[in-house]
CSV table of C-alpha atoms in Angstrom, one decimal:
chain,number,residue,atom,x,y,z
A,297,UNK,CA,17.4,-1.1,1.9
A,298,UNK,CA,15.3,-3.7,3.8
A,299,UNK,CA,16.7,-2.9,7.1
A,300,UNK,CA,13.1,-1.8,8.9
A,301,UNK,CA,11.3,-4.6,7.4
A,302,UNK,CA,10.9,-7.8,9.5
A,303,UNK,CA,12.6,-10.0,7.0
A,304,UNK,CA,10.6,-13.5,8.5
A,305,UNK,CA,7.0,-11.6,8.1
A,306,UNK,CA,8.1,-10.5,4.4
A,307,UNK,CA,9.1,-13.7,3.8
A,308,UNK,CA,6.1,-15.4,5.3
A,309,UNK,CA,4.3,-12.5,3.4
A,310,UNK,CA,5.9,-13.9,-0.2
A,311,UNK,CA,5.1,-17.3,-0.1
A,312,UNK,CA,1.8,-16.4,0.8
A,313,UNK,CA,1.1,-14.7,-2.6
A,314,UNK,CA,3.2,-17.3,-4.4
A,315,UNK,CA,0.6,-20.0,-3.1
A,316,UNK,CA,-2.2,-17.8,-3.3
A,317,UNK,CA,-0.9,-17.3,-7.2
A,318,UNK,CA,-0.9,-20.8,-7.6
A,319,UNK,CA,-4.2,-21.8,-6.0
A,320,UNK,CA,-6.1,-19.1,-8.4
A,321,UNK,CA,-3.7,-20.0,-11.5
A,322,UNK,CA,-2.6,-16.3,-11.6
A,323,UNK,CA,0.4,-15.6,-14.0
A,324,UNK,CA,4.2,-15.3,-12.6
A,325,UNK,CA,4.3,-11.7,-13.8
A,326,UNK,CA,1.4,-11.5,-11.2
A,327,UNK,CA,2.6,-12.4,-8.6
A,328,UNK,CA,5.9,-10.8,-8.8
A,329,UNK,CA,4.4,-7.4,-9.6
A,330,UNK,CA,2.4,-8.3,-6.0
A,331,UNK,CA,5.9,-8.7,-4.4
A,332,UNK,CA,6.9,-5.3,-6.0
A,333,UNK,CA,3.6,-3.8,-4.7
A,334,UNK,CA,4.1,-5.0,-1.3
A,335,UNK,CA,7.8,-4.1,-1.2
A,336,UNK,CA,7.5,-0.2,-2.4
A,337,UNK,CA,4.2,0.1,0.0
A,338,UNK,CA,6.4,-1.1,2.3
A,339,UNK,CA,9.2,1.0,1.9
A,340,UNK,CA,7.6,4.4,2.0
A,341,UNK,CA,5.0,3.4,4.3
A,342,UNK,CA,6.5,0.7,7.1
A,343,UNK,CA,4.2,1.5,9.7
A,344,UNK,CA,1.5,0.4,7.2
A,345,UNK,CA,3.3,-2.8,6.5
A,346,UNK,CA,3.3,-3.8,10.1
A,347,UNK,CA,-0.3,-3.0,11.5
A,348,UNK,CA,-1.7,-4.5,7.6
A,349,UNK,CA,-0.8,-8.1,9.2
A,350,UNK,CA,-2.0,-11.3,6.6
A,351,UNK,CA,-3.9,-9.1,4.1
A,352,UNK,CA,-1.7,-6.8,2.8
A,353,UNK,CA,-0.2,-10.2,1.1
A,354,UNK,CA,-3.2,-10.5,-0.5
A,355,UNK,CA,-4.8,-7.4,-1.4
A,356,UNK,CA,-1.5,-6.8,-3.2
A,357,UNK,CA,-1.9,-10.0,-5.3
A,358,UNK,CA,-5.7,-9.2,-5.9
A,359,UNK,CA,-3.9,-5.8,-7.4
A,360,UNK,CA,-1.5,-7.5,-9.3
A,361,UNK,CA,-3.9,-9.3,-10.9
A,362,UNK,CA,-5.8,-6.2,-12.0
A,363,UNK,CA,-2.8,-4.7,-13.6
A,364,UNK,CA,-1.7,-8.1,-15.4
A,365,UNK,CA,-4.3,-10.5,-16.2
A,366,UNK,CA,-7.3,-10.5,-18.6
A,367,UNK,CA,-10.6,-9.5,-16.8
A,368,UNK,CA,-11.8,-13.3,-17.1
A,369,UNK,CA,-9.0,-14.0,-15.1
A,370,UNK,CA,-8.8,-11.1,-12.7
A,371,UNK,CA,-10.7,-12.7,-9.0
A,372,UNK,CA,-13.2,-11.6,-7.1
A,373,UNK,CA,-13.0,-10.8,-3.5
A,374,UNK,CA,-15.2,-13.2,-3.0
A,375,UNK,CA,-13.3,-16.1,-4.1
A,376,UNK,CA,-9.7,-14.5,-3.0
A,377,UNK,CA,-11.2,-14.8,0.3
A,378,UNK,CA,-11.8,-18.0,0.4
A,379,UNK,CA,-8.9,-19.2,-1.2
A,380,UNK,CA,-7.0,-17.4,1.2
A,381,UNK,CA,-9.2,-18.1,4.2
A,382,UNK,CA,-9.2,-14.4,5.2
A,383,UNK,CA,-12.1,-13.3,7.4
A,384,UNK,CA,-11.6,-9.7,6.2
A,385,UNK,CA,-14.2,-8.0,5.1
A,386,UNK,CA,-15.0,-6.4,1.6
A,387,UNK,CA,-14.4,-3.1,2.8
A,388,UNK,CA,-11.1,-3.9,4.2
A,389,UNK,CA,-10.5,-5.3,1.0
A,390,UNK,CA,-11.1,-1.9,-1.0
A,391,UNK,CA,-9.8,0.2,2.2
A,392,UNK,CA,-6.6,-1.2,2.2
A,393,UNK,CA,-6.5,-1.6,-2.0
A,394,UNK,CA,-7.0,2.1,-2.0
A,395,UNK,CA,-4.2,3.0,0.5
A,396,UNK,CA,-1.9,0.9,-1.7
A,397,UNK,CA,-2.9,2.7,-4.6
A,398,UNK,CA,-2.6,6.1,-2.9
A,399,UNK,CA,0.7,4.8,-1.8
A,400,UNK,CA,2.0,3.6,-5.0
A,401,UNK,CA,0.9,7.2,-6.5
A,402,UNK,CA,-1.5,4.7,-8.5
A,403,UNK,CA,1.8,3.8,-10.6
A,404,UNK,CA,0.6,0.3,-10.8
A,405,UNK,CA,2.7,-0.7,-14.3
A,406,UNK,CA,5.8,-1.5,-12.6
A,407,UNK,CA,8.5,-3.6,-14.0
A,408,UNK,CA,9.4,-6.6,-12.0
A,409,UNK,CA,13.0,-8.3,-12.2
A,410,UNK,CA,10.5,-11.7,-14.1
A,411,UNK,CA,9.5,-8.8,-16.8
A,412,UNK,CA,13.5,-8.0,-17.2
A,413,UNK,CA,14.3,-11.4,-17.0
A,414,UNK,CA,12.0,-12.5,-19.5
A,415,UNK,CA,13.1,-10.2,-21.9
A,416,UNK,CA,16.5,-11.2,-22.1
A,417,UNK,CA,15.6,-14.6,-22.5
A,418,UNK,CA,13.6,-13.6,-25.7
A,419,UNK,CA,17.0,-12.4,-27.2
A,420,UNK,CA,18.8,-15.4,-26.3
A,421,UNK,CA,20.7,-16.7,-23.3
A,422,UNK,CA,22.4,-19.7,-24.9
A,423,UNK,CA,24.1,-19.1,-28.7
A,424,UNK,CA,26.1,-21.2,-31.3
A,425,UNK,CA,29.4,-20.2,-29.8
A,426,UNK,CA,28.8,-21.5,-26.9
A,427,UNK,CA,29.1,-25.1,-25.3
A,428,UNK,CA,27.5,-27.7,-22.7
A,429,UNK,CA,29.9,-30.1,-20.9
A,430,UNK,CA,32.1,-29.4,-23.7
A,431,UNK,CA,29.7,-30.2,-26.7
A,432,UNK,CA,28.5,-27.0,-29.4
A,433,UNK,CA,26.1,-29.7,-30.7
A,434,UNK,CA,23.2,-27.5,-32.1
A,435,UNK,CA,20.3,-30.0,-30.3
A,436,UNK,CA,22.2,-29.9,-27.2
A,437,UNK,CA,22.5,-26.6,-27.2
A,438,UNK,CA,18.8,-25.8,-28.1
A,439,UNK,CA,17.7,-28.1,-25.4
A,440,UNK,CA,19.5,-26.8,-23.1
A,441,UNK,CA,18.2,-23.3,-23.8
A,442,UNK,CA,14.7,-24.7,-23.4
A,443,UNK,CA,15.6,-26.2,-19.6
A,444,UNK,CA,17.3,-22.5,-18.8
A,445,UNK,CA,14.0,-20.4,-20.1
A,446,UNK,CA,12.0,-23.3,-17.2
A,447,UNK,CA,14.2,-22.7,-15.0
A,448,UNK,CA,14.4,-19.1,-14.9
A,449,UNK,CA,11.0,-19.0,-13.7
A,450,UNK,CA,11.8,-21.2,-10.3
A,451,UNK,CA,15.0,-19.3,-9.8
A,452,UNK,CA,12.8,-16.1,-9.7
A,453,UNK,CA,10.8,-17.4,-7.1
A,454,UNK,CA,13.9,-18.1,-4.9
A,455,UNK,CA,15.3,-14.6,-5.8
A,456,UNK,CA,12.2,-12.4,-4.6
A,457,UNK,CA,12.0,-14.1,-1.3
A,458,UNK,CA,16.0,-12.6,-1.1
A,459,UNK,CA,16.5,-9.2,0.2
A,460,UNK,CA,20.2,-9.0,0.0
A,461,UNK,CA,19.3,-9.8,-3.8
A,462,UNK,CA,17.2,-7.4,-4.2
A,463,UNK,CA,19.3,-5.1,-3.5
A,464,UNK,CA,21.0,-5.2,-6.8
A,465,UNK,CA,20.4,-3.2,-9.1
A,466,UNK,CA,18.0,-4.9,-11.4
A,467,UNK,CA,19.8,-5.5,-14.4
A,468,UNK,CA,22.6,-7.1,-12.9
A,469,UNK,CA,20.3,-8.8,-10.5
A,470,UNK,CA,19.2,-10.4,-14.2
A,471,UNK,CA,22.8,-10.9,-15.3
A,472,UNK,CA,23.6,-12.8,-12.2
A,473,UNK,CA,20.7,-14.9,-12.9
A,474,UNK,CA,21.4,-15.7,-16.1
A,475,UNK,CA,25.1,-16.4,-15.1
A,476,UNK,CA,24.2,-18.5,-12.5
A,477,UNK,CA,21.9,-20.8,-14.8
A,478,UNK,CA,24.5,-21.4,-17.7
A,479,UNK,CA,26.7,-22.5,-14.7
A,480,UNK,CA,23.9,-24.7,-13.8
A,481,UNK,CA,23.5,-26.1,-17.2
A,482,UNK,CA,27.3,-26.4,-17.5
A,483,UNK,CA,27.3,-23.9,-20.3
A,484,UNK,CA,30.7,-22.4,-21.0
A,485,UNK,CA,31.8,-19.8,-20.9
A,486,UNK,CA,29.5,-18.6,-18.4
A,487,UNK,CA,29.3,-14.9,-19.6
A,488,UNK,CA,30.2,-14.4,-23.8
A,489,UNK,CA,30.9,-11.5,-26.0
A,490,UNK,CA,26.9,-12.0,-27.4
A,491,UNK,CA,25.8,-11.1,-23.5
A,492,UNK,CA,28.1,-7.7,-23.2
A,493,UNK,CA,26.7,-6.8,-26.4
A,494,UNK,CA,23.1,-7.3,-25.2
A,495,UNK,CA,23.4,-6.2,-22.0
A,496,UNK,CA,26.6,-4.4,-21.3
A,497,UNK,CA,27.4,-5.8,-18.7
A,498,UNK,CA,30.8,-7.2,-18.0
A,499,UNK,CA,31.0,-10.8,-16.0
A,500,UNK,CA,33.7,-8.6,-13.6
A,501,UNK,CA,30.2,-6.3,-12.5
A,502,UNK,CA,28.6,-8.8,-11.5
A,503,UNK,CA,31.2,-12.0,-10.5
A,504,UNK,CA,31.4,-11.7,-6.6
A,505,UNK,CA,27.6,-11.8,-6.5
A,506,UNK,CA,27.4,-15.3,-8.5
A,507,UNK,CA,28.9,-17.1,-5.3
């Protein structure tokens, strides 16, 4: 799928908008839908991505943030610039934004694999019938549901910077992650009847990806 891309410049490209995100105290769902952004432009237009260089990263981010956050919160260039110490100008700011947008068919409410993620935490990822280190103490348990929903969100940083991940189709790129955090947590059994129901998806769609 990624096969054109120049998987070092997409990466550098990532954490670029994940420190960017964090320097302006932009939401996760912000920068992920950036990532997305950046991704699909990149797909159907990969000559774009490479001639774009350090501010596609950016204006991508600066789009995200118009789709997701409040207007209060939503930067200007003015200050995107300088956090980001790009010399561009405003009008390669709004050049490039509008190419994007052009590109993206101005379908700028995408879901992300956070927004899918997210949602299935809301419905539960640890239950009653379930048990840590061999314990279906209700505390445990709750607390333990608590440190999965924290680390969900580090775990989707790592996962976006992936390609061969994102390959996956997105719900079982949510599965896996899910999967992989009860085994982190030493929940067992890693995959219960309660996720099939919600999701259903069997652990055998998904096992050889876990690792």
């Amino acid at each position: 799928m990624f096969e054109f891309l120049s998987l070092k410049k997409r990466w550098s490209h990532v954490e670029s908008i994940l420190s960017l995100g964090e320097k302006l105290k932009l939401s996760a769902n912000s920068t992920h839908l950036a990532v997305t952004f950046m991704d699909t432009y990149a797909l159907k237009n990969p000559n774009g991505f490479e001639i774009t260089g350090s501010l596609l990263p950016i204006v991508c981010l600066l789009l995200g943030a118009k789709s997701i956050e409040l207007d209060n919160r939503i930067p200007f260039i003015s200050k995107i610039k300088k956090y980001s110490e790009s010399f561009a100008s405003v009008a390669d700011f709004k050049r490039l934004e509008m190419d994007l947008c052009s590109v993206l068919d101005w379908k700028l409410q995408k879901s992300t694999n956070l927004d899918l993620l997210e949602y299935l935490l809301t419905l539960g990822v640890i239950f009653d019938i379930d048990a840590v280190q061999g314990s279906s103490d209700i505390e445990k348990l709750a607390e333990t549901a608590r440190r999965v929903e924290r680390e969900a969100y580090f775990l989707c940083n790592r996962v976006i910077k992936d390609t061969d991940l994102l390959s996956l189709d997105p719900l079982i790129l949510a599965c896996v992650s899910i999967a992989f955090l009860r085994k982190l947590n030493w929940v067992s059994p890693i995959w219960n009847q309660n996720l099939i129901d919600i999701t259903g998806i069997d652990i055998s769609d998904f096992e050889s990806s876990l690792g």
